[in-house]
């Protein structure tokens, strides 16, 4: 079993739940999909910090999670069941 350490801003988690109906706690489930896809977020990455997407099956759908690696943790910025992430996941498999 894979072991990940997650963290997030509680205010952003609350806003994400209101906007997209997904908690960051729930979003962790996308990383448990053995067929998950990790892709660079070229639009939001900087020279100082690389950002990524995780596309993974969870909760009956394909969940997209926006994240970075910080101090040995996966820091989640956003998550949702978005059409674009589902399309990328399905085209890859």
JSON list of C-alpha atoms in Angstrom, two decimals:
[
{"chain": "A", "resi": 1, "resn": "UNK", "atom": "CA", "xyz": [0.00, 0.00, 0.00]},
{"chain": "A", "resi": 2, "resn": "UNK", "atom": "CA", "xyz": [1.26, 3.44, -0.91]},
{"chain": "A", "resi": 3, "resn": "UNK", "atom": "CA", "xyz": [1.73, 5.99, 1.84]},
{"chain": "A", "resi": 4, "resn": "UNK", "atom": "CA", "xyz": [1.38, 9.69, 1.19]},
{"chain": "A", "resi": 5, "resn": "UNK", "atom": "CA", "xyz": [1.46, 12.65, 3.54]},
{"chain": "A", "resi": 6, "resn": "UNK", "atom": "CA", "xyz": [-1.03, 15.40, 2.67]},
{"chain": "A", "resi": 7, "resn": "UNK", "atom": "CA", "xyz": [-1.59, 18.97, 3.77]},
{"chain": "A", "resi": 8, "resn": "UNK", "atom": "CA", "xyz": [-3.74, 21.90, 2.71]},
{"chain": "A", "resi": 9, "resn": "UNK", "atom": "CA", "xyz": [-5.05, 25.29, 3.73]},
{"chain": "A", "resi": 10, "resn": "UNK", "atom": "CA", "xyz": [-8.33, 24.80, 5.62]},
{"chain": "A", "resi": 11, "resn": "UNK", "atom": "CA", "xyz": [-9.81, 28.00, 4.16]},
{"chain": "A", "resi": 12, "resn": "UNK", "atom": "CA", "xyz": [-9.12, 26.82, 0.61]},
{"chain": "A", "resi": 13, "resn": "UNK", "atom": "CA", "xyz": [-10.58, 23.43, 1.50]},
{"chain": "A", "resi": 14, "resn": "UNK", "atom": "CA", "xyz": [-13.81, 25.07, 2.65]},
{"chain": "A", "resi": 15, "resn": "UNK", "atom": "CA", "xyz": [-13.99, 27.25, -0.49]},
{"chain": "A", "resi": 16, "resn": "UNK", "atom": "CA", "xyz": [-13.34, 24.21, -2.69]},
{"chain": "A", "resi": 17, "resn": "UNK", "atom": "CA", "xyz": [-16.16, 22.31, -1.00]},
{"chain": "A", "resi": 18, "resn": "UNK", "atom": "CA", "xyz": [-18.55, 25.21, -1.63]},
{"chain": "A", "resi": 19, "resn": "UNK", "atom": "CA", "xyz": [-17.49, 25.67, -5.25]},
{"chain": "A", "resi": 20, "resn": "UNK", "atom": "CA", "xyz": [-16.82, 22.08, -6.40]},
{"chain": "A", "resi": 21, "resn": "UNK", "atom": "CA", "xyz": [-18.46, 19.86, -3.76]},
{"chain": "A", "resi": 22, "resn": "UNK", "atom": "CA", "xyz": [-15.21, 18.02, -2.95]},
{"chain": "A", "resi": 23, "resn": "UNK", "atom": "CA", "xyz": [-13.21, 18.19, 0.28]},
{"chain": "A", "resi": 24, "resn": "UNK", "atom": "CA", "xyz": [-9.43, 17.93, 0.17]},
{"chain": "A", "resi": 25, "resn": "UNK", "atom": "CA", "xyz": [-9.75, 14.95, 2.52]},
{"chain": "A", "resi": 26, "resn": "UNK", "atom": "CA", "xyz": [-11.84, 13.21, -0.15]},
{"chain": "A", "resi": 27, "resn": "UNK", "atom": "CA", "xyz": [-9.39, 14.33, -2.85]},
{"chain": "A", "resi": 28, "resn": "UNK", "atom": "CA", "xyz": [-6.68, 12.17, -1.31]},
{"chain": "A", "resi": 29, "resn": "UNK", "atom": "CA", "xyz": [-8.53, 9.15, -2.72]},
{"chain": "A", "resi": 30, "resn": "UNK", "atom": "CA", "xyz": [-7.46, 9.98, -6.28]},
{"chain": "A", "resi": 31, "resn": "UNK", "atom": "CA", "xyz": [-3.86, 9.16, -5.34]},
{"chain": "A", "resi": 32, "resn": "UNK", "atom": "CA", "xyz": [-4.87, 5.61, -4.34]},
{"chain": "A", "resi": 33, "resn": "UNK", "atom": "CA", "xyz": [-5.95, 4.72, -7.89]},
{"chain": "A", "resi": 34, "resn": "UNK", "atom": "CA", "xyz": [-3.26, 2.39, -9.27]},
{"chain": "A", "resi": 35, "resn": "UNK", "atom": "CA", "xyz": [-4.02, 3.80, -12.73]},
{"chain": "A", "resi": 36, "resn": "UNK", "atom": "CA", "xyz": [-3.83, 7.45, -11.67]},
{"chain": "A", "resi": 37, "resn": "UNK", "atom": "CA", "xyz": [-2.14, 9.93, -13.98]},
{"chain": "A", "resi": 38, "resn": "UNK", "atom": "CA", "xyz": [0.23, 12.64, -12.75]},
{"chain": "A", "resi": 39, "resn": "UNK", "atom": "CA", "xyz": [0.76, 15.55, -15.15]},
{"chain": "A", "resi": 40, "resn": "UNK", "atom": "CA", "xyz": [2.62, 18.85, -14.83]},
{"chain": "A", "resi": 41, "resn": "UNK", "atom": "CA", "xyz": [0.47, 21.95, -14.48]},
{"chain": "A", "resi": 42, "resn": "UNK", "atom": "CA", "xyz": [2.40, 24.09, -16.93]},
{"chain": "A", "resi": 43, "resn": "UNK", "atom": "CA", "xyz": [0.06, 27.06, -16.55]},
{"chain": "A", "resi": 44, "resn": "UNK", "atom": "CA", "xyz": [0.54, 27.44, -12.79]},
{"chain": "A", "resi": 45, "resn": "UNK", "atom": "CA", "xyz": [4.11, 26.15, -12.31]},
{"chain": "A", "resi": 46, "resn": "UNK", "atom": "CA", "xyz": [6.93, 28.61, -11.68]},
{"chain": "A", "resi": 47, "resn": "UNK", "atom": "CA", "xyz": [10.70, 28.34, -11.51]},
{"chain": "A", "resi": 48, "resn": "UNK", "atom": "CA", "xyz": [10.30, 28.30, -7.72]},
{"chain": "A", "resi": 49, "resn": "UNK", "atom": "CA", "xyz": [7.54, 25.67, -7.49]},
{"chain": "A", "resi": 50, "resn": "UNK", "atom": "CA", "xyz": [6.31, 22.94, -9.84]},
{"chain": "A", "resi": 51, "resn": "UNK", "atom": "CA", "xyz": [2.60, 22.22, -9.74]},
{"chain": "A", "resi": 52, "resn": "UNK", "atom": "CA", "xyz": [0.81, 19.07, -10.90]},
{"chain": "A", "resi": 53, "resn": "UNK", "atom": "CA", "xyz": [-2.51, 17.40, -11.58]},
{"chain": "A", "resi": 54, "resn": "UNK", "atom": "CA", "xyz": [-3.51, 13.97, -10.33]},
{"chain": "A", "resi": 55, "resn": "UNK", "atom": "CA", "xyz": [-6.30, 12.32, -12.32]},
{"chain": "A", "resi": 56, "resn": "UNK", "atom": "CA", "xyz": [-7.66, 9.31, -10.48]},
{"chain": "A", "resi": 57, "resn": "UNK", "atom": "CA", "xyz": [-10.78, 7.21, -10.12]},
{"chain": "A", "resi": 58, "resn": "UNK", "atom": "CA", "xyz": [-12.55, 7.89, -6.84]},
{"chain": "A", "resi": 59, "resn": "UNK", "atom": "CA", "xyz": [-16.10, 8.11, -5.56]},
{"chain": "A", "resi": 60, "resn": "UNK", "atom": "CA", "xyz": [-17.67, 6.81, -8.75]},
{"chain": "A", "resi": 61, "resn": "UNK", "atom": "CA", "xyz": [-15.96, 9.32, -11.03]},
{"chain": "A", "resi": 62, "resn": "UNK", "atom": "CA", "xyz": [-12.62, 10.68, -12.18]},
{"chain": "A", "resi": 63, "resn": "UNK", "atom": "CA", "xyz": [-11.30, 13.20, -9.70]},
{"chain": "A", "resi": 64, "resn": "UNK", "atom": "CA", "xyz": [-8.81, 15.91, -10.69]},
{"chain": "A", "resi": 65, "resn": "UNK", "atom": "CA", "xyz": [-6.54, 17.18, -7.90]},
{"chain": "A", "resi": 66, "resn": "UNK", "atom": "CA", "xyz": [-4.23, 20.18, -8.24]},
{"chain": "A", "resi": 67, "resn": "UNK", "atom": "CA", "xyz": [-1.16, 19.89, -5.99]},
{"chain": "A", "resi": 68, "resn": "UNK", "atom": "CA", "xyz": [2.54, 20.47, -5.39]},
{"chain": "A", "resi": 69, "resn": "UNK", "atom": "CA", "xyz": [5.27, 18.83, -3.31]},
{"chain": "A", "resi": 70, "resn": "UNK", "atom": "CA", "xyz": [6.28, 20.90, -0.29]},
{"chain": "A", "resi": 71, "resn": "UNK", "atom": "CA", "xyz": [8.54, 19.87, 2.56]},
{"chain": "A", "resi": 72, "resn": "UNK", "atom": "CA", "xyz": [7.93, 16.17, 1.99]},
{"chain": "A", "resi": 73, "resn": "UNK", "atom": "CA", "xyz": [4.14, 16.54, 1.75]},
{"chain": "A", "resi": 74, "resn": "UNK", "atom": "CA", "xyz": [1.61, 16.64, -1.05]},
{"chain": "A", "resi": 75, "resn": "UNK", "atom": "CA", "xyz": [-0.03, 20.06, -0.71]},
{"chain": "A", "resi": 76, "resn": "UNK", "atom": "CA", "xyz": [-3.49, 20.15, -2.29]},
{"chain": "A", "resi": 77, "resn": "UNK", "atom": "CA", "xyz": [-4.75, 23.39, -3.87]},
{"chain": "A", "resi": 78, "resn": "UNK", "atom": "CA", "xyz": [-7.94, 22.30, -5.59]},
{"chain": "A", "resi": 79, "resn": "UNK", "atom": "CA", "xyz": [-10.04, 19.30, -6.54]},
{"chain": "A", "resi": 80, "resn": "UNK", "atom": "CA", "xyz": [-13.15, 18.45, -8.49]},
{"chain": "A", "resi": 81, "resn": "UNK", "atom": "CA", "xyz": [-14.88, 16.08, -10.84]},
{"chain": "A", "resi": 82, "resn": "UNK", "atom": "CA", "xyz": [-14.04, 18.07, -13.98]},
{"chain": "A", "resi": 83, "resn": "UNK", "atom": "CA", "xyz": [-14.76, 16.99, -17.54]},
{"chain": "A", "resi": 84, "resn": "UNK", "atom": "CA", "xyz": [-11.26, 17.80, -18.81]},
{"chain": "A", "resi": 85, "resn": "UNK", "atom": "CA", "xyz": [-9.61, 15.55, -16.20]},
{"chain": "A", "resi": 86, "resn": "UNK", "atom": "CA", "xyz": [-12.02, 12.73, -16.98]},
{"chain": "A", "resi": 87, "resn": "UNK", "atom": "CA", "xyz": [-11.25, 13.06, -20.69]},
{"chain": "A", "resi": 88, "resn": "UNK", "atom": "CA", "xyz": [-7.47, 12.93, -20.09]},
{"chain": "A", "resi": 89, "resn": "UNK", "atom": "CA", "xyz": [-7.85, 9.90, -17.82]},
{"chain": "A", "resi": 90, "resn": "UNK", "atom": "CA", "xyz": [-10.06, 8.01, -20.27]},
{"chain": "A", "resi": 91, "resn": "UNK", "atom": "CA", "xyz": [-7.88, 8.81, -23.30]},
{"chain": "A", "resi": 92, "resn": "UNK", "atom": "CA", "xyz": [-4.82, 7.47, -21.47]},
{"chain": "A", "resi": 93, "resn": "UNK", "atom": "CA", "xyz": [-6.45, 4.17, -20.49]}
]
